[in-house]
PDB file of N, CA and C in Angstrom:
ATOM      1  N   MET A 227     110.059 125.797  81.625  1.00  0.00           N
ATOM      2  CA  MET A 227     110.161 124.380  81.424  1.00  0.00           C
ATOM      3  C   MET A 227     109.212 123.684  82.396  1.00  0.00           C
ATOM      4  N   SER A 228     108.495 122.689  81.929  1.00  0.00           N
ATOM      5  CA  SER A 228     107.613 121.928  82.803  1.00  0.00           C
ATOM      6  C   SER A 228     108.287 120.608  83.155  1.00  0.00           C
ATOM      7  N   THR A 229     107.917 120.093  84.307  1.00  0.00           N
ATOM      8  CA  THR A 229     108.457 118.805  84.734  1.00  0.00           C
ATOM      9  C   THR A 229     107.313 117.874  85.057  1.00  0.00           C
ATOM     10  N   SER A 230     107.597 116.600  84.992  1.00  0.00           N
ATOM     11  CA  SER A 230     106.596 115.591  85.284  1.00  0.00           C
ATOM     12  C   SER A 230     106.700 115.168  86.741  1.00  0.00           C
ATOM     13  N   ASN A 231     105.566 114.959  87.370  1.00  0.00           N
ATOM     14  CA  ASN A 231     105.545 114.489  88.746  1.00  0.00           C
ATOM     15  C   ASN A 231     105.321 112.995  88.851  1.00  0.00           C
ATOM     16  N   VAL A 232     105.395 112.287  87.730  1.00  0.00           N
ATOM     17  CA  VAL A 232     105.154 110.843  87.761  1.00  0.00           C
ATOM     18  C   VAL A 232     106.104 110.163  88.729  1.00  0.00           C
ATOM     19  N   SER A 233     107.391 110.521  88.701  1.00  0.00           N
ATOM     20  CA  SER A 233     108.354 109.866  89.576  1.00  0.00           C
ATOM     21  C   SER A 233     108.145 110.229  91.044  1.00  0.00           C
ATOM     22  N   ALA A 234     107.491 111.347  91.317  1.00  0.00           N
ATOM     23  CA  ALA A 234     107.252 111.763  92.691  1.00  0.00           C
ATOM     24  C   ALA A 234     106.043 111.060  93.303  1.00  0.00           C
ATOM     25  N   ALA A 235     105.206 110.465  92.489  1.00  0.00           N
ATOM     26  CA  ALA A 235     104.023 109.779  92.990  1.00  0.00           C
ATOM     27  C   ALA A 235     104.440 108.502  93.718  1.00  0.00           C
ATOM     28  N   PRO A 236     103.752 108.166  94.809  1.00  0.00           N
ATOM     29  CA  PRO A 236     104.097 106.923  95.497  1.00  0.00           C
ATOM     30  C   PRO A 236     103.823 105.725  94.593  1.00  0.00           C
ATOM     31  N   ALA A 237     104.666 104.722  94.709  1.00  0.00           N
ATOM     32  CA  ALA A 237     104.526 103.531  93.870  1.00  0.00           C
ATOM     33  C   ALA A 237     103.250 102.781  94.228  1.00  0.00           C
ATOM     34  N   ALA A 238     102.530 102.356  93.201  1.00  0.00           N
ATOM     35  CA  ALA A 238     101.369 101.496  93.418  1.00  0.00           C
ATOM     36  C   ALA A 238     101.889 100.138  93.872  1.00  0.00           C
ATOM     37  N   ARG A 239     101.233  99.544  94.827  1.00  0.00           N
ATOM     38  CA  ARG A 239     101.703  98.274  95.381  1.00  0.00           C
ATOM     39  C   ARG A 239     100.601  97.223  95.359  1.00  0.00           C
ATOM     40  N   ALA A 240     100.994  96.025  94.956  1.00  0.00           N
ATOM     41  CA  ALA A 240     100.063  94.901  94.909  1.00  0.00           C
ATOM     42  C   ALA A 240      99.829  94.368  96.313  1.00  0.00           C
ATOM     43  N   ASP A 241      98.640  93.851  96.518  1.00  0.00           N
ATOM     44  CA  ASP A 241      98.273  93.233  97.785  1.00  0.00           C
ATOM     45  C   ASP A 241      97.917  91.765  97.583  1.00  0.00           C
ATOM     46  N   ALA A 242      97.315  91.460  96.423  1.00  0.00           N
ATOM     47  CA  ALA A 242      96.893  90.092  96.130  1.00  0.00           C
ATOM     48  C   ALA A 242      96.826  89.896  94.622  1.00  0.00           C
ATOM     49  N   VAL A 243      96.884  88.640  94.226  1.00  0.00           N
ATOM     50  CA  VAL A 243      96.834  88.270  92.811  1.00  0.00           C
ATOM     51  C   VAL A 243      95.819  87.152  92.652  1.00  0.00           C
ATOM     52  N   SER A 244      95.035  87.231  91.599  1.00  0.00           N
ATOM     53  CA  SER A 244      94.115  86.148  91.267  1.00  0.00           C
ATOM     54  C   SER A 244      94.051  86.034  89.751  1.00  0.00           C
ATOM     55  N   PHE A 245      93.341  85.039  89.291  1.00  0.00           N
ATOM     56  CA  PHE A 245      93.228  84.797  87.858  1.00  0.00           C
ATOM     57  C   PHE A 245      91.794  84.475  87.488  1.00  0.00           C
ATOM     58  N   THR A 246      91.414  84.896  86.296  1.00  0.00           N
ATOM     59  CA  THR A 246      90.193  84.404  85.675  1.00  0.00           C
ATOM     60  C   THR A 246      90.664  83.410  84.616  1.00  0.00           C
ATOM     61  N   ALA A 247      89.762  82.894  83.823  1.00  0.00           N
ATOM     62  CA  ALA A 247      90.149  81.935  82.790  1.00  0.00           C
ATOM     63  C   ALA A 247      91.145  82.524  81.802  1.00  0.00           C
ATOM     64  N   ASP A 248      91.084  83.838  81.583  1.00  0.00           N
ATOM     65  CA  ASP A 248      91.952  84.434  80.566  1.00  0.00           C
ATOM     66  C   ASP A 248      92.646  85.719  80.997  1.00  0.00           C
ATOM     67  N   ALA A 249      92.685  85.992  82.314  1.00  0.00           N
ATOM     68  CA  ALA A 249      93.291  87.255  82.754  1.00  0.00           C
ATOM     69  C   ALA A 249      94.010  87.123  84.092  1.00  0.00           C
ATOM     70  N   LEU A 250      95.025  87.957  84.244  1.00  0.00           N
ATOM     71  CA  LEU A 250      95.714  88.174  85.510  1.00  0.00           C
ATOM     72  C   LEU A 250      95.000  89.334  86.194  1.00  0.00           C
ATOM     73  N   VAL A 251      94.659  89.177  87.453  1.00  0.00           N
ATOM     74  CA  VAL A 251      93.963  90.218  88.204  1.00  0.00           C
ATOM     75  C   VAL A 251      94.827  90.580  89.413  1.00  0.00           C
ATOM     76  N   VAL A 252      95.248  91.838  89.474  1.00  0.00           N
ATOM     77  CA  VAL A 252      96.104  92.302  90.565  1.00  0.00           C
ATOM     78  C   VAL A 252      95.315  93.296  91.408  1.00  0.00           C
ATOM     79  N   HIS A 253      95.197  92.997  92.681  1.00  0.00           N
ATOM     80  CA  HIS A 253      94.485  93.845  93.632  1.00  0.00           C
ATOM     81  C   HIS A 253      95.518  94.731  94.323  1.00  0.00           C
ATOM     82  N   LEU A 254      95.355  96.040  94.207  1.00  0.00           N
ATOM     83  CA  LEU A 254      96.310  96.977  94.786  1.00  0.00           C
ATOM     84  C   LEU A 254      95.912  97.365  96.205  1.00  0.00           C
ATOM     85  N   ARG A 255      96.886  97.788  96.977  1.00  0.00           N
ATOM     86  CA  ARG A 255      96.652  98.174  98.372  1.00  0.00           C
ATOM     87  C   ARG A 255      95.707  99.352  98.504  1.00  0.00           C
ATOM     88  N   ASP A 256      95.653 100.202  97.469  1.00  0.00           N
ATOM     89  CA  ASP A 256      94.774 101.378  97.541  1.00  0.00           C
ATOM     90  C   ASP A 256      93.353 101.080  97.075  1.00  0.00           C
ATOM     91  N   GLY A 257      93.054  99.804  96.805  1.00  0.00           N
ATOM     92  CA  GLY A 257      91.705  99.409  96.421  1.00  0.00           C
ATOM     93  C   GLY A 257      91.481  99.243  94.933  1.00  0.00           C
ATOM     94  N   ARG A 258      92.400  99.732  94.119  1.00  0.00           N
ATOM     95  CA  ARG A 258      92.253  99.553  92.673  1.00  0.00           C
ATOM     96  C   ARG A 258      92.515  98.103  92.293  1.00  0.00           C
ATOM     97  N   VAL A 259      91.974  97.726  91.147  1.00  0.00           N
ATOM     98  CA  VAL A 259      92.179  96.385  90.606  1.00  0.00           C
ATOM     99  C   VAL A 259      92.633  96.531  89.163  1.00  0.00           C
ATOM    100  N   ILE A 260      93.720  95.856  88.821  1.00  0.00           N
ATOM    101  CA  ILE A 260      94.245  95.870  87.456  1.00  0.00           C
ATOM    102  C   ILE A 260      93.983  94.503  86.845  1.00  0.00           C
ATOM    103  N   THR A 261      93.456  94.487  85.639  1.00  0.00           N
ATOM    104  CA  THR A 261      93.242  93.238  84.915  1.00  0.00           C
ATOM    105  C   THR A 261      94.027  93.290  83.622  1.00  0.00           C
ATOM    106  N   ALA A 262      94.804  92.236  83.364  1.00  0.00           N
ATOM    107  CA  ALA A 262      95.599  92.157  82.139  1.00  0.00           C
ATOM    108  C   ALA A 262      95.368  90.797  81.498  1.00  0.00           C
ATOM    109  N   PRO A 263      95.227  90.751  80.182  1.00  0.00           N
ATOM    110  CA  PRO A 263      95.025  89.459  79.522  1.00  0.00           C
ATOM    111  C   PRO A 263      96.246  88.561  79.713  1.00  0.00           C
ATOM    112  N   LEU A 264      96.012  87.271  79.911  1.00  0.00           N
ATOM    113  CA  LEU A 264      97.121  86.334  80.066  1.00  0.00           C
ATOM    114  C   LEU A 264      98.004  86.295  78.826  1.00  0.00           C
ATOM    115  N   THR A 265      97.446  86.627  77.685  1.00  0.00           N
ATOM    116  CA  THR A 265      98.242  86.634  76.456  1.00  0.00           C
ATOM    117  C   THR A 265      99.337  87.696  76.487  1.00  0.00           C
ATOM    118  N   SER A 266      99.255  88.649  77.432  1.00  0.00           N
ATOM    119  CA  SER A 266     100.306  89.663  77.534  1.00  0.00           C
ATOM    120  C   SER A 266     101.570  89.093  78.179  1.00  0.00           C
ATOM    121  N   SER A 267     101.477  87.923  78.761  1.00  0.00           N
ATOM    122  CA  SER A 267     102.633  87.236  79.341  1.00  0.00           C
ATOM    123  C   SER A 267     102.632  85.796  78.849  1.00  0.00           C
ATOM    124  N   PRO A 268     103.431  85.487  77.849  1.00  0.00           N
ATOM    125  CA  PRO A 268     103.441  84.119  77.311  1.00  0.00           C
ATOM    126  C   PRO A 268     103.676  83.043  78.377  1.00  0.00           C
ATOM    127  N   ARG A 269     104.533  83.307  79.338  1.00  0.00           N
ATOM    128  CA  ARG A 269     104.802  82.303  80.378  1.00  0.00           C
ATOM    129  C   ARG A 269     103.571  82.052  81.245  1.00  0.00           C
ATOM    130  N   LEU A 270     102.876  83.113  81.640  1.00  0.00           N
ATOM    131  CA  LEU A 270     101.657  82.926  82.425  1.00  0.00           C
ATOM    132  C   LEU A 270     100.560  82.293  81.582  1.00  0.00           C
ATOM    133  N   HIS A 271     100.505  82.648  80.322  1.00  0.00           N
ATOM    134  CA  HIS A 271      99.493  82.099  79.422  1.00  0.00           C
ATOM    135  C   HIS A 271      99.655  80.585  79.276  1.00  0.00           C
ATOM    136  N   ARG A 272     100.901  80.109  79.179  1.00  0.00           N
ATOM    137  CA  ARG A 272     101.172  78.672  79.007  1.00  0.00           C
ATOM    138  C   ARG A 272     101.139  77.902  80.324  1.00  0.00           C
ATOM    139  N   ALA A 273     101.217  78.594  81.438  1.00  0.00           N
ATOM    140  CA  ALA A 273     101.312  77.944  82.748  1.00  0.00           C
ATOM    141  C   ALA A 273     100.005  77.272  83.150  1.00  0.00           C
ATOM    142  N   THR A 274     100.144  76.277  84.011  1.00  0.00           N
ATOM    143  CA  THR A 274      98.959  75.636  84.583  1.00  0.00           C
ATOM    144  C   THR A 274      98.402  76.527  85.697  1.00  0.00           C
ATOM    145  N   ALA A 275      97.177  76.263  86.097  1.00  0.00           N
ATOM    146  CA  ALA A 275      96.575  77.012  87.207  1.00  0.00           C
ATOM    147  C   ALA A 275      97.411  76.835  88.477  1.00  0.00           C
ATOM    148  N   GLU A 276      97.940  75.645  88.693  1.00  0.00           N
ATOM    149  CA  GLU A 276      98.780  75.381  89.862  1.00  0.00           C
ATOM    150  C   GLU A 276     100.056  76.226  89.826  1.00  0.00           C
ATOM    151  N   GLN A 277     100.682  76.329  88.664  1.00  0.00           N
ATOM    152  CA  GLN A 277     101.886  77.149  88.528  1.00  0.00           C
ATOM    153  C   GLN A 277     101.573  78.631  88.738  1.00  0.00           C
ATOM    154  N   ARG A 278     100.473  79.093  88.194  1.00  0.00           N
ATOM    155  CA  ARG A 278     100.092  80.506  88.355  1.00  0.00           C
ATOM    156  C   ARG A 278      99.835  80.848  89.814  1.00  0.00           C
ATOM    157  N   ALA A 279      99.322  79.890  90.568  1.00  0.00           N
ATOM    158  CA  ALA A 279      98.976  80.126  91.975  1.00  0.00           C
ATOM    159  C   ALA A 279     100.204  80.292  92.864  1.00  0.00           C
ATOM    160  N   LYS A 280     101.381  79.951  92.369  1.00  0.00           N
ATOM    161  CA  LYS A 280     102.611  80.010  93.170  1.00  0.00           C
ATOM    162  C   LYS A 280     103.336  81.340  92.978  1.00  0.00           C
ATOM    163  N   TRP A 281     102.656  82.433  93.229  1.00  0.00           N
ATOM    164  CA  TRP A 281     103.236  83.768  93.077  1.00  0.00           C
ATOM    165  C   TRP A 281     103.698  84.291  94.428  1.00  0.00           C
ATOM    166  N   GLU A 282     104.577  85.285  94.367  1.00  0.00           N
ATOM    167  CA  GLU A 282     104.990  85.991  95.574  1.00  0.00           C
ATOM    168  C   GLU A 282     105.188  87.460  95.234  1.00  0.00           C
ATOM    169  N   LEU A 283     104.879  88.321  96.197  1.00  0.00           N
ATOM    170  CA  LEU A 283     105.105  89.749  96.010  1.00  0.00           C
ATOM    171  C   LEU A 283     106.584  90.036  96.205  1.00  0.00           C
ATOM    172  N   ILE A 284     107.111  90.937  95.395  1.00  0.00           N
ATOM    173  CA  ILE A 284     108.506  91.342  95.528  1.00  0.00           C
ATOM    174  C   ILE A 284     108.570  92.858  95.682  1.00  0.00           C
ATOM    175  N   GLY A 285     109.649  93.331  96.293  1.00  0.00           N
ATOM    176  CA  GLY A 285     109.823  94.775  96.459  1.00  0.00           C
ATOM    177  C   GLY A 285     108.687  95.441  97.204  1.00  0.00           C
ATOM    178  N   ARG A 286     108.206  94.781  98.256  1.00  0.00           N
ATOM    179  CA  ARG A 286     107.088  95.326  99.052  1.00  0.00           C
ATOM    180  C   ARG A 286     105.837  95.566  98.217  1.00  0.00           C
ATOM    181  N   GLY A 287     105.648  94.722  97.205  1.00  0.00           N
ATOM    182  CA  GLY A 287     104.428  94.803  96.405  1.00  0.00           C
ATOM    183  C   GLY A 287     104.550  95.559  95.104  1.00  0.00           C
ATOM    184  N   VAL A 288     105.748  96.030  94.750  1.00  0.00           N
ATOM    185  CA  VAL A 288     105.886  96.736  93.468  1.00  0.00           C
ATOM    186  C   VAL A 288     105.934  95.758  92.298  1.00  0.00           C
ATOM    187  N   GLY A 289     106.088  94.470  92.613  1.00  0.00           N
ATOM    188  CA  GLY A 289     106.113  93.464  91.559  1.00  0.00           C
ATOM    189  C   GLY A 289     105.614  92.123  92.056  1.00  0.00           C
ATOM    190  N   ILE A 290     105.424  91.217  91.097  1.00  0.00           N
ATOM    191  CA  ILE A 290     104.961  89.861  91.377  1.00  0.00           C
ATOM    192  C   ILE A 290     105.934  88.912  90.695  1.00  0.00           C
ATOM    193  N   HIS A 291     106.310  87.843  91.407  1.00  0.00           N
ATOM    194  CA  HIS A 291     107.293  86.894  90.884  1.00  0.00           C
ATOM    195  C   HIS A 291     106.749  85.474  90.958  1.00  0.00           C
ATOM    196  N   TRP A 292     107.018  84.715  89.902  1.00  0.00           N
ATOM    197  CA  TRP A 292     106.710  83.296  89.840  1.00  0.00           C
ATOM    198  C   TRP A 292     108.034  82.565  89.654  1.00  0.00           C
ATOM    199  N   THR A 293     108.577  81.984  90.721  1.00  0.00           N
ATOM    200  CA  THR A 293     109.878  81.322  90.663  1.00  0.00           C
ATOM    201  C   THR A 293     109.880  80.193  89.647  1.00  0.00           C
ATOM    202  N   GLU A 294     108.894  79.320  89.717  1.00  0.00           N
ATOM    203  CA  GLU A 294     108.834  78.155  88.830  1.00  0.00           C
ATOM    204  C   GLU A 294     108.764  78.554  87.360  1.00  0.00           C
ATOM    205  N   LEU A 295     108.156  79.688  87.076  1.00  0.00           N
ATOM    206  CA  LEU A 295     107.997  80.147  85.690  1.00  0.00           C
ATOM    207  C   LEU A 295     109.094  81.118  85.268  1.00  0.00           C
ATOM    208  N   ASP A 296     109.934  81.542  86.210  1.00  0.00           N
ATOM    209  CA  ASP A 296     110.954  82.565  85.956  1.00  0.00           C
ATOM    210  C   ASP A 296     110.313  83.802  85.319  1.00  0.00           C
ATOM    211  N   GLU A 297     109.227  84.259  85.941  1.00  0.00           N
ATOM    212  CA  GLU A 297     108.454  85.391  85.412  1.00  0.00           C
ATOM    213  C   GLU A 297     108.303  86.461  86.485  1.00  0.00           C
ATOM    214  N   ASP A 298     108.469  87.707  86.077  1.00  0.00           N
ATOM    215  CA  ASP A 298     108.254  88.860  86.946  1.00  0.00           C
ATOM    216  C   ASP A 298     107.341  89.841  86.227  1.00  0.00           C
ATOM    217  N   VAL A 299     106.397  90.410  86.958  1.00  0.00           N
ATOM    218  CA  VAL A 299     105.492  91.421  86.418  1.00  0.00           C
ATOM    219  C   VAL A 299     105.512  92.597  87.385  1.00  0.00           C
ATOM    220  N   SER A 300     105.743  93.794  86.858  1.00  0.00           N
ATOM    221  CA  SER A 300     105.736  94.976  87.729  1.00  0.00           C
ATOM    222  C   SER A 300     104.358  95.633  87.701  1.00  0.00           C
ATOM    223  N   VAL A 301     103.963  96.164  88.840  1.00  0.00           N
ATOM    224  CA  VAL A 301     102.686  96.875  88.924  1.00  0.00           C
ATOM    225  C   VAL A 301     102.729  98.107  88.028  1.00  0.00           C
ATOM    226  N   SER A 302     103.841  98.826  88.049  1.00  0.00           N
ATOM    227  CA  SER A 302     103.939 100.022  87.207  1.00  0.00           C
ATOM    228  C   SER A 302     103.832  99.662  85.730  1.00  0.00           C
ATOM    229  N   GLY A 303     104.402  98.537  85.337  1.00  0.00           N
ATOM    230  CA  GLY A 303     104.275  98.092  83.950  1.00  0.00           C
ATOM    231  C   GLY A 303     102.831  97.797  83.581  1.00  0.00           C
ATOM    232  N   LEU A 304     102.098  97.175  84.495  1.00  0.00           N
ATOM    233  CA  LEU A 304     100.682  96.900  84.246  1.00  0.00           C
ATOM    234  C   LEU A 304      99.876  98.190  84.122  1.00  0.00           C
ATOM    235  N   LEU A 305     100.323  99.229  84.830  1.00  0.00           N
ATOM    236  CA  LEU A 305      99.644 100.524  84.767  1.00  0.00           C
ATOM    237  C   LEU A 305     100.113 101.374  83.590  1.00  0.00           C
ATOM    238  N   GLY A 306     101.096 100.874  82.845  1.00  0.00           N
ATOM    239  CA  GLY A 306     101.609 101.617  81.698  1.00  0.00           C
ATOM    240  C   GLY A 306     102.559 102.734  82.082  1.00  0.00           C
ATOM    241  N   LEU A 307     103.152 102.626  83.272  1.00  0.00           N
ATOM    242  CA  LEU A 307     104.096 103.630  83.758  1.00  0.00           C
ATOM    243  C   LEU A 307     105.520 103.098  83.642  1.00  0.00           C
ATOM    244  N   PRO A 308     106.503 103.984  83.601  1.00  0.00           N
ATOM    245  CA  PRO A 308     107.891 103.508  83.580  1.00  0.00           C
ATOM    246  C   PRO A 308     108.246 102.848  84.908  1.00  0.00           C
ATOM    247  N   ASP A 309     109.086 101.826  84.850  1.00  0.00           N
ATOM    248  CA  ASP A 309     109.525 101.132  86.078  1.00  0.00           C
ATOM    249  C   ASP A 309     110.515 101.958  86.849  1.00  0.00           C
TER     250      ASP A 309
END
């Protein structure tokens, strides 16, 4: 029987968040950068630039939260991994 080591891998952690006109850009602590279209999150897509700028890291960087938008995005979800 084979087993997966995905759960044994250290969690990717966000360090910073920025936006382009049509994308969420997450900068990871290990130097990688994840880009996701804003259309993948209806709340972020509809939000103003000011609302998008009010993010905070949660869980030591495993996720990003926007209180005003009631939106959470996980780094593992952006990477296509199970949470």
